XYZ file of N, CA and C in Angstrom:
603
model
N -1.001 16.414 -4.088
C -1.793 17.590 -3.778
C -1.783 17.818 -2.275
N -1.731 19.090 -1.876
C -1.766 19.467 -0.462
C -2.988 20.342 -0.225
N -3.676 20.112 0.887
C -4.826 20.934 1.245
C -4.843 21.130 2.756
N -5.282 22.326 3.191
C -5.296 22.607 4.622
C -6.453 21.898 5.330
N -7.522 21.577 4.583
C -8.644 20.862 5.155
C -8.743 19.472 4.551
N -9.242 18.536 5.348
C -9.422 17.178 4.832
C -10.428 17.217 3.685
N -10.043 16.740 2.503
C -10.955 16.792 1.356
C -12.092 15.792 1.513
N -13.220 16.112 0.905
C -14.359 15.201 0.903
C -14.160 14.117 -0.151
N -14.982 13.072 -0.073
C -14.925 12.016 -1.088
C -15.178 12.600 -2.480
N -16.136 13.507 -2.588
C -16.452 14.094 -3.891
C -15.272 14.898 -4.439
N -14.584 15.627 -3.589
C -13.418 16.388 -4.036
C -12.313 15.454 -4.515
N -12.120 14.355 -3.811
C -11.092 13.390 -4.220
C -11.489 12.706 -5.518
N -12.758 12.372 -5.676
C -13.207 11.769 -6.942
C -12.929 12.707 -8.115
N -13.193 13.987 -7.914
C -12.940 14.958 -8.975
C -11.448 15.037 -9.292
N -10.626 15.019 -8.253
C -9.175 15.051 -8.446
C -8.711 13.806 -9.203
N -9.206 12.642 -8.810
C -8.813 11.411 -9.488
C -9.302 11.384 -10.930
N -10.468 11.953 -11.179
C -10.966 12.017 -12.548
C -10.020 12.815 -13.439
N -9.418 13.859 -12.890
C -8.461 14.660 -13.660
C -7.183 13.884 -13.955
N -6.958 12.785 -13.211
C -5.734 11.993 -13.371
C -5.992 10.648 -14.041
N -7.196 10.430 -14.558
C -7.549 9.091 -15.041
C -6.647 8.619 -16.178
N -6.113 9.560 -16.981
C -5.222 9.175 -18.082
C -3.757 9.473 -17.778
N -3.485 9.879 -16.552
C -2.107 10.224 -16.177
C -1.259 8.960 -16.089
N -0.031 9.020 -16.561
C 0.842 7.847 -16.450
C 1.324 7.665 -15.025
N 1.833 6.490 -14.742
C 2.505 6.272 -13.469
C 3.734 7.169 -13.399
N 4.145 7.517 -12.189
C 5.190 8.522 -12.023
C 6.597 7.929 -11.930
N 6.759 6.667 -12.326
C 8.069 6.011 -12.231
C 8.167 4.996 -13.360
N 9.402 4.626 -13.686
C 9.625 3.756 -14.844
C 9.590 2.266 -14.505
N 9.966 1.918 -13.281
C 10.113 0.502 -12.919
C 8.774 -0.109 -12.535
N 7.810 -0.062 -13.438
C 6.470 -0.577 -13.170
C 6.532 -2.099 -12.997
N 5.764 -2.604 -12.038
C 5.703 -4.033 -11.703
C 6.942 -4.512 -10.957
N 7.681 -3.603 -10.357
C 8.885 -4.015 -9.633
C 8.568 -4.840 -8.385
N 7.306 -4.858 -7.953
C 6.941 -5.658 -6.779
C 6.474 -7.070 -7.147
N 6.429 -7.396 -8.428
C 5.894 -8.710 -8.829
C 6.802 -9.861 -8.424
N 8.112 -9.670 -8.543
C 9.061 -10.760 -8.336
C 9.520 -10.762 -6.887
N 8.915 -11.629 -6.066
C 9.269 -11.666 -4.645
C 10.703 -12.152 -4.422
N 11.250 -12.872 -5.381
C 12.626 -13.373 -5.221
C 13.654 -12.299 -5.531
N 13.194 -11.214 -6.145
C 14.065 -10.091 -6.470
C 15.311 -10.533 -7.237
N 15.071 -11.209 -8.352
C 16.181 -11.585 -9.217
C 16.692 -10.377 -9.999
N 15.815 -9.383 -10.187
C 16.236 -8.156 -10.852
C 16.796 -7.182 -9.819
N 17.722 -6.304 -10.218
C 18.256 -5.334 -9.263
C 17.187 -4.341 -8.825
N 17.371 -3.813 -7.631
C 16.470 -2.768 -7.142
C 16.588 -1.569 -8.069
N 15.447 -0.974 -8.468
C 15.534 0.216 -9.325
C 16.442 1.277 -8.728
N 17.247 1.891 -9.556
C 18.241 2.853 -9.079
C 17.581 3.986 -8.299
N 18.138 4.268 -7.133
C 17.649 5.364 -6.305
C 16.466 5.018 -5.425
N 15.951 3.799 -5.518
C 14.782 3.402 -4.737
C 15.204 2.686 -3.455
N 14.404 2.866 -2.428
C 14.522 2.060 -1.216
C 13.582 0.873 -1.334
N 14.035 -0.271 -0.862
C 13.204 -1.476 -0.838
C 12.899 -1.825 0.609
N 11.617 -1.963 0.929
C 11.193 -2.327 2.274
C 10.282 -3.535 2.192
N 10.532 -4.498 3.068
C 9.758 -5.736 3.051
C 9.420 -6.116 4.486
N 8.143 -6.320 4.743
C 7.675 -6.643 6.099
C 6.741 -7.835 6.013
N 6.905 -8.774 6.953
C 6.013 -9.933 7.025
C 5.519 -10.093 8.457
N 4.247 -10.469 8.586
C 3.669 -10.669 9.914
C 2.850 -11.947 9.909
N 3.079 -12.792 10.889
C 2.305 -14.019 11.039
C 0.931 -13.669 11.600
N -0.125 -14.107 10.896
C -1.492 -13.789 11.309
C -2.186 -14.940 12.025
N -1.683 -16.150 11.841
C -2.310 -17.315 12.445
C -2.177 -18.512 11.538
N -3.086 -19.443 11.665
C -3.034 -20.654 10.853
C -4.433 -20.995 10.332
N -4.448 -21.655 9.193
C -5.678 -22.247 8.691
C -6.447 -21.414 7.689
N -7.375 -22.092 7.032
C -8.139 -21.487 5.943
C -9.006 -20.323 6.419
N -9.583 -20.425 7.615
C -10.454 -19.360 8.101
C -9.674 -18.069 8.331
N -8.472 -18.175 8.879
C -7.624 -16.989 9.061
C -7.269 -16.393 7.703
N -6.952 -17.251 6.746
C -6.647 -16.757 5.399
C -7.851 -16.036 4.807
N -9.032 -16.594 4.956
C -10.234 -15.968 4.416
C -10.462 -14.585 5.033
N -10.300 -14.471 6.356
C -10.506 -13.185 7.015
C -9.435 -12.178 6.598
N -8.209 -12.665 6.410
C -7.129 -11.771 5.983
C -7.391 -11.240 4.574
N -7.904 -12.094 3.697
C -8.256 -11.645 2.343
C -9.354 -10.591 2.403
N -10.324 -10.792 3.282
C -11.400 -9.812 3.440
C -10.834 -8.471 3.912
N -9.845 -8.517 4.791
C -9.214 -7.287 5.270
C -8.573 -6.517 4.124
N -7.869 -7.217 3.257
C -7.229 -6.567 2.116
C -8.289 -5.975 1.182
N -9.352 -6.735 0.934
C -10.389 -6.282 0.007
C -11.125 -5.046 0.508
N -11.104 -4.812 1.817
C -11.809 -3.666 2.390
C -10.852 -2.624 2.967
N -9.586 -2.672 2.549
C -8.599 -1.654 2.896
C -8.283 -1.574 4.387
N -8.494 -2.678 5.109
C -8.250 -2.654 6.551
C -6.763 -2.625 6.885
N -5.903 -2.915 5.912
C -4.464 -2.939 6.177
C -3.877 -1.532 6.244
N -4.676 -0.502 5.878
C -4.201 0.873 5.967
C -4.560 1.437 7.339
N -3.577 1.640 8.220
C -3.886 2.135 9.562
C -4.402 3.565 9.513
N -5.617 3.821 10.008
C -6.210 5.152 9.871
C -5.437 6.249 10.579
N -4.611 5.893 11.550
C -3.807 6.924 12.223
C -2.679 7.438 11.334
N -2.421 6.736 10.230
C -1.347 7.142 9.311
C -1.933 7.582 7.977
N -2.694 6.704 7.330
C -3.295 7.024 6.035
C -4.740 6.547 6.001
N -5.546 7.225 5.202
C -6.949 6.858 5.038
C -7.262 6.790 3.549
N -7.787 5.639 3.065
C -8.109 5.535 1.640
C -9.315 6.413 1.315
N -9.258 7.078 0.174
C -10.335 7.980 -0.228
C -10.414 7.994 -1.762
N -11.619 7.954 -2.334
C -12.911 7.874 -1.654
C -13.120 6.507 -1.014
N -14.050 6.431 -0.088
C -14.297 5.182 0.609
C -14.935 4.171 -0.340
N -14.620 2.900 -0.072
C -15.266 1.819 -0.809
C -14.753 1.565 -2.204
N -13.552 2.051 -2.544
C -12.999 1.775 -3.875
C -12.782 0.267 -4.021
N -13.311 -0.340 -5.074
C -13.133 -1.783 -5.251
C -11.690 -2.113 -5.627
N -11.251 -3.283 -5.179
C -9.904 -3.732 -5.509
C -9.960 -4.386 -6.885
N -9.668 -3.592 -7.908
C -9.661 -4.109 -9.271
C -8.603 -3.357 -10.078
N -8.067 -4.039 -11.056
C -7.003 -3.456 -11.871
C -7.475 -2.169 -12.539
N -6.657 -1.119 -12.416
C -6.968 0.160 -13.014
C -7.700 1.123 -12.098
N -8.243 0.629 -10.988
C -8.948 1.503 -10.048
C -7.967 2.482 -9.414
N -8.456 3.691 -9.122
C -7.607 4.710 -8.525
C -8.132 5.073 -7.146
N -7.215 5.319 -6.251
C -7.542 5.700 -4.882
C -6.469 6.656 -4.386
N -6.856 7.565 -3.517
C -5.895 8.457 -2.873
C -5.685 8.018 -1.431
N -4.467 8.084 -0.986
C -4.162 7.946 0.431
C -4.114 9.344 1.039
N -4.928 9.575 2.050
C -4.910 10.855 2.748
C -3.977 10.742 3.940
N -2.962 11.577 3.948
C -1.960 11.567 5.008
C -2.018 12.895 5.747
N -2.222 12.830 7.067
C -2.281 14.050 7.872
C -0.861 14.550 8.106
N -0.492 15.607 7.385
C 0.868 16.161 7.473
C 0.890 17.226 8.570
N 1.095 16.775 9.785
C 1.060 17.694 10.929
C 2.088 18.798 10.790
N 3.263 18.459 10.282
C 4.323 19.461 10.187
C 3.986 20.558 9.183
N 3.106 20.249 8.214
C 2.700 21.239 7.221
C 1.351 21.873 7.550
N 0.680 21.322 8.539
C -0.593 21.888 8.945
C -1.746 21.564 8.028
N -1.696 20.413 7.363
C -2.780 20.063 6.455
C -2.738 18.600 6.063
N -3.233 18.312 4.864
C -3.353 16.944 4.375
C -2.635 16.788 3.040
N -1.921 15.687 2.899
C -1.392 15.281 1.602
C -2.393 14.326 0.968
N -2.719 14.581 -0.292
C -3.641 13.736 -1.050
C -2.794 13.018 -2.090
N -2.573 11.716 -1.887
C -1.555 10.971 -2.616
C -2.207 9.959 -3.559
N -2.249 10.250 -4.859
C -2.972 9.391 -5.806
C -2.186 8.150 -6.224
N -2.904 7.034 -6.328
C -2.314 5.766 -6.766
C -3.271 5.059 -7.716
N -2.713 4.121 -8.479
C -3.527 3.294 -9.379
C -3.206 1.825 -9.121
N -4.247 1.005 -9.004
C -4.035 -0.428 -8.804
C -3.504 -1.032 -10.103
N -2.375 -1.716 -9.996
C -1.658 -2.216 -11.170
C -2.007 -3.659 -11.511
N -2.066 -4.496 -10.509
C -2.345 -5.909 -10.763
C -2.912 -6.544 -9.494
N -3.597 -7.654 -9.691
C -4.137 -8.446 -8.592
C -3.349 -9.736 -8.475
N -3.317 -10.281 -7.294
C -2.686 -11.577 -7.041
C -3.773 -12.542 -6.583
N -3.910 -13.655 -7.282
C -4.871 -14.701 -6.917
C -4.324 -16.000 -7.481
N -3.534 -16.690 -6.679
C -2.848 -17.864 -7.206
C -2.756 -18.960 -6.146
N -2.755 -20.184 -6.631
C -2.623 -21.345 -5.755
C -1.645 -22.324 -6.385
N -0.692 -22.774 -5.583
C 0.232 -23.826 -5.984
C 0.124 -24.955 -4.959
N 0.960 -25.975 -5.116
C 0.958 -27.063 -4.133
C 1.333 -26.547 -2.750
N 2.194 -25.532 -2.705
C 2.725 -25.065 -1.424
C 2.013 -23.838 -0.862
N 1.460 -22.980 -1.741
C 0.944 -21.698 -1.281
C -0.385 -21.345 -1.950
N -1.180 -20.552 -1.231
C -2.277 -19.791 -1.829
C -2.030 -18.335 -1.474
N -2.090 -17.457 -2.486
C -1.786 -16.043 -2.276
C -2.908 -15.185 -2.848
N -3.162 -14.070 -2.153
C -4.172 -13.130 -2.614
C -3.739 -11.719 -2.218
N -3.988 -10.760 -3.123
C -3.637 -9.380 -2.804
C -3.598 -8.524 -4.052
N -2.888 -7.410 -3.960
C -2.789 -6.488 -5.091
C -1.623 -5.538 -4.868
N -1.312 -4.781 -5.917
C -0.279 -3.748 -5.820
C -0.795 -2.479 -6.476
N -0.375 -1.335 -5.941
C -0.655 -0.072 -6.624
C 0.630 0.726 -6.796
N 0.579 1.652 -7.764
C 1.727 2.494 -8.059
C 1.343 3.957 -7.982
N 2.335 4.807 -7.811
C 2.094 6.244 -7.665
C 1.825 6.897 -9.018
N 0.941 7.882 -8.983
C 0.566 8.667 -10.150
C 1.029 10.107 -9.919
N 1.136 10.872 -10.993
C 1.519 12.282 -10.898
C 0.731 12.970 -9.779
N 1.440 13.712 -8.935
C 0.817 14.373 -7.802
C 1.171 13.737 -6.475
N 1.634 12.489 -6.519
C 2.094 11.816 -5.307
C 3.450 12.387 -4.901
N 3.712 12.467 -3.607
C 4.981 13.019 -3.129
C 6.130 12.019 -3.219
N 5.816 10.776 -3.552
C 6.837 9.743 -3.730
C 6.677 9.121 -5.113
N 7.757 8.499 -5.575
C 7.686 7.583 -6.705
C 7.683 6.179 -6.127
N 6.875 5.282 -6.674
C 7.035 3.909 -6.236
C 5.802 3.050 -6.303
N 5.952 1.882 -5.705
C 4.966 0.816 -5.836
C 4.887 0.059 -4.513
N 3.671 -0.409 -4.200
C 3.437 -1.090 -2.936
C 2.547 -2.293 -3.189
N 2.955 -3.434 -2.624
C 2.177 -4.665 -2.790
C 1.700 -5.161 -1.427
N 0.398 -5.455 -1.355
C -0.220 -5.990 -0.150
C -0.643 -7.425 -0.458
N -0.138 -8.372 0.322
C -0.328 -9.784 -0.007
C -0.653 -10.575 1.253
N -1.577 -11.535 1.104
C -1.820 -12.532 2.135
C -1.384 -13.881 1.578
N -0.629 -14.624 2.359
C -0.059 -15.891 1.895
C -0.387 -17.000 2.889
N -0.999 -18.052 2.371
C -1.297 -19.242 3.169
C -0.319 -20.340 2.750
N 0.554 -20.719 3.672
C 1.573 -21.731 3.418
C 1.001 -23.095 3.784
N 0.702 -23.895 2.761
C 0.073 -25.189 2.998
C 1.010 -26.178 3.682
N 2.294 -25.914 3.661
C 3.252 -26.852 4.250
C 3.154 -26.881 5.767
N 2.863 -25.739 6.398
C 2.723 -25.706 7.854
C 1.429 -25.030 8.306
N 0.555 -24.684 7.337
C -0.758 -24.097 7.589
C -0.688 -22.650 8.085
N 0.483 -22.023 8.026
C 0.622 -20.655 8.521
C 0.077 -19.650 7.507
N -0.428 -18.528 8.019
C -0.953 -17.447 7.192
C -0.167 -16.184 7.507
N 0.336 -15.553 6.449
C 1.217 -14.396 6.599
C 0.654 -13.187 5.855
N 0.897 -12.037 6.439
C 0.685 -10.768 5.737
C 2.044 -10.307 5.246
N 2.129 -9.971 3.966
C 3.401 -9.628 3.327
C 3.269 -8.276 2.637
N 4.118 -7.349 3.018
C 4.082 -5.981 2.509
C 5.430 -5.665 1.861
N 5.398 -5.349 0.564
C 6.621 -5.056 -0.183
C 6.485 -3.685 -0.832
N 7.520 -2.845 -0.643
C 7.461 -1.466 -1.114
C 8.781 -1.074 -1.775
N 8.673 -0.395 -2.924
C 9.797 0.313 -3.531
C 9.419 1.787 -3.585
N 10.292 2.658 -3.112
C 9.929 4.081 -3.105
C 11.175 4.957 -3.132
N 10.960 6.159 -3.625
C 11.962 7.223 -3.504
C 11.228 8.560 -3.549
N 11.775 9.592 -2.908
C 11.078 10.881 -2.857
C 10.953 11.507 -4.248
N 9.830 12.189 -4.478
C 9.628 12.934 -5.720
C 9.572 14.434 -5.452
N 8.701 14.840 -4.518
C 8.530 16.262 -4.221
C 9.776 16.802 -3.517
N 10.186 18.044 -3.804
C 11.374 18.614 -3.132
C 11.296 18.553 -1.614
N 10.117 18.794 -1.048
C 9.997 18.732 0.412
C 10.185 17.304 0.917
N 9.743 16.331 0.134
C 9.949 14.935 0.520
C 11.425 14.579 0.498
N 12.147 15.160 -0.458
C 13.592 14.910 -0.502
C 14.302 15.584 0.663
N 13.879 16.811 0.985
C 14.489 17.521 2.110
C 14.219 16.808 3.433
N 13.027 16.249 3.547
C 12.631 15.577 4.789
C 12.768 14.059 4.651
N 13.805 13.619 3.970
C 13.974 12.200 3.663
C 13.961 11.336 4.919
N 14.697 11.728 5.941
C 14.777 10.910 7.156
C 13.418 10.829 7.846
N 12.700 11.946 7.844
C 11.355 11.927 8.429
C 10.425 11.033 7.602
N 10.541 11.105 6.278
C 9.723 10.252 5.410
C 9.996 8.777 5.676
N 11.267 8.443 5.851
C 11.619 7.052 6.121
C 11.069 6.611 7.479
N 11.074 7.510 8.450
C 10.481 7.198 9.749
C 8.995 6.907 9.598
N 8.284 7.756 8.835
C 6.843 7.564 8.647
C 6.557 6.289 7.871
N 7.400 5.963 6.911
C 7.198 4.731 6.151
C 7.361 3.501 7.044
N 8.370 3.537 7.921
C 8.571 2.420 8.843
C 7.402 2.313 9.823
N 6.898 3.464 10.280
C 5.749 3.456 11.187
C 4.520 2.883 10.479
N 4.331 3.261 9.220
C 3.210 2.724 8.460
C 3.292 1.204 8.370
N 4.446 0.668 8.045
C 4.583 -0.784 7.910
C 4.283 -1.483 9.226
N 4.792 -0.939 10.303
C 4.564 -1.544 11.620
C 3.070 -1.523 11.977
N 2.427 -0.383 11.770
C 1.015 -0.260 12.120
C 0.119 -1.031 11.155
N 0.556 -1.180 9.909
C -0.206 -1.975 8.954
C -0.247 -3.433 9.396
N 0.881 -3.963 9.835
C 0.910 -5.337 10.347
C 0.015 -5.466 11.576
N 0.067 -4.465 12.451
C -0.773 -4.499 13.648
C -2.246 -4.445 13.276
N -2.591 -3.629 12.268
C -3.988 -3.523 11.839
C -4.496 -4.854 11.302
N -3.658 -5.563 10.574
C -4.070 -6.863 10.051
C -4.286 -7.858 11.181
N -3.400 -7.870 12.162
C -3.574 -8.781 13.301
C -4.855 -8.455 14.062
N -5.108 -7.166 14.282
C -6.306 -6.754 15.011
C -7.575 -7.147 14.245
N -7.545 -7.042 12.930
C -8.703 -7.423 12.113
C -8.981 -8.917 12.258
N -7.939 -9.730 12.233
C -8.107 -11.175 12.365
C -8.765 -11.513 13.691
N -8.309 -10.872 14.757
C -8.883 -11.134 16.080
C -10.313 -10.607 16.149
N -10.535 -9.405 15.663
C -11.847 -8.776 15.786
C -12.915 -9.371 14.886
N -12.505 -9.983 13.774
C -13.490 -10.544 12.838
C -13.731 -12.017 13.058
N -13.059 -12.580 14.066
C -13.194 -14.015 14.313
C -14.480 -14.384 15.044
């Protein structure tokens, strides 16, 4: 959805309510689950993977998990989650508001949380979630936000994995610009996580 004015939380809630039974807009659901990528990349999709070292130790991991739970990994200069305060739970829906300067308005991009990650092995503890695009989003795809604590060296990492391809005709026409914005988002998302760790310490 495109709007010339930034929509209110109530307007976004109403929009999401109209999409509550809408299917995901792509076939390769759960394509972000397998970090080893033993399966081929879905045809026509771009795969982007970014990792950022956040620090070491359990306290850093705890703060990083809190950042994910409160949507701090979304840099407000690029996207803003709406409505505010959506809980991180399977099936929850949230829109990313993107200020489309070139179009003179806002893109309202609906997503649905697909699965949560909460696992511990001898080597790792991981926490996070993934969401997928719903009808009305300008892209097809899936995005996973993960915090990983490596017990072998005590390091804590932020891990961002994305599969995407353009859906809307304008997104296809502006493919190179879209890829630029996606790369900027990943870079600023890593920076936002680092800043949260420092600021919440």
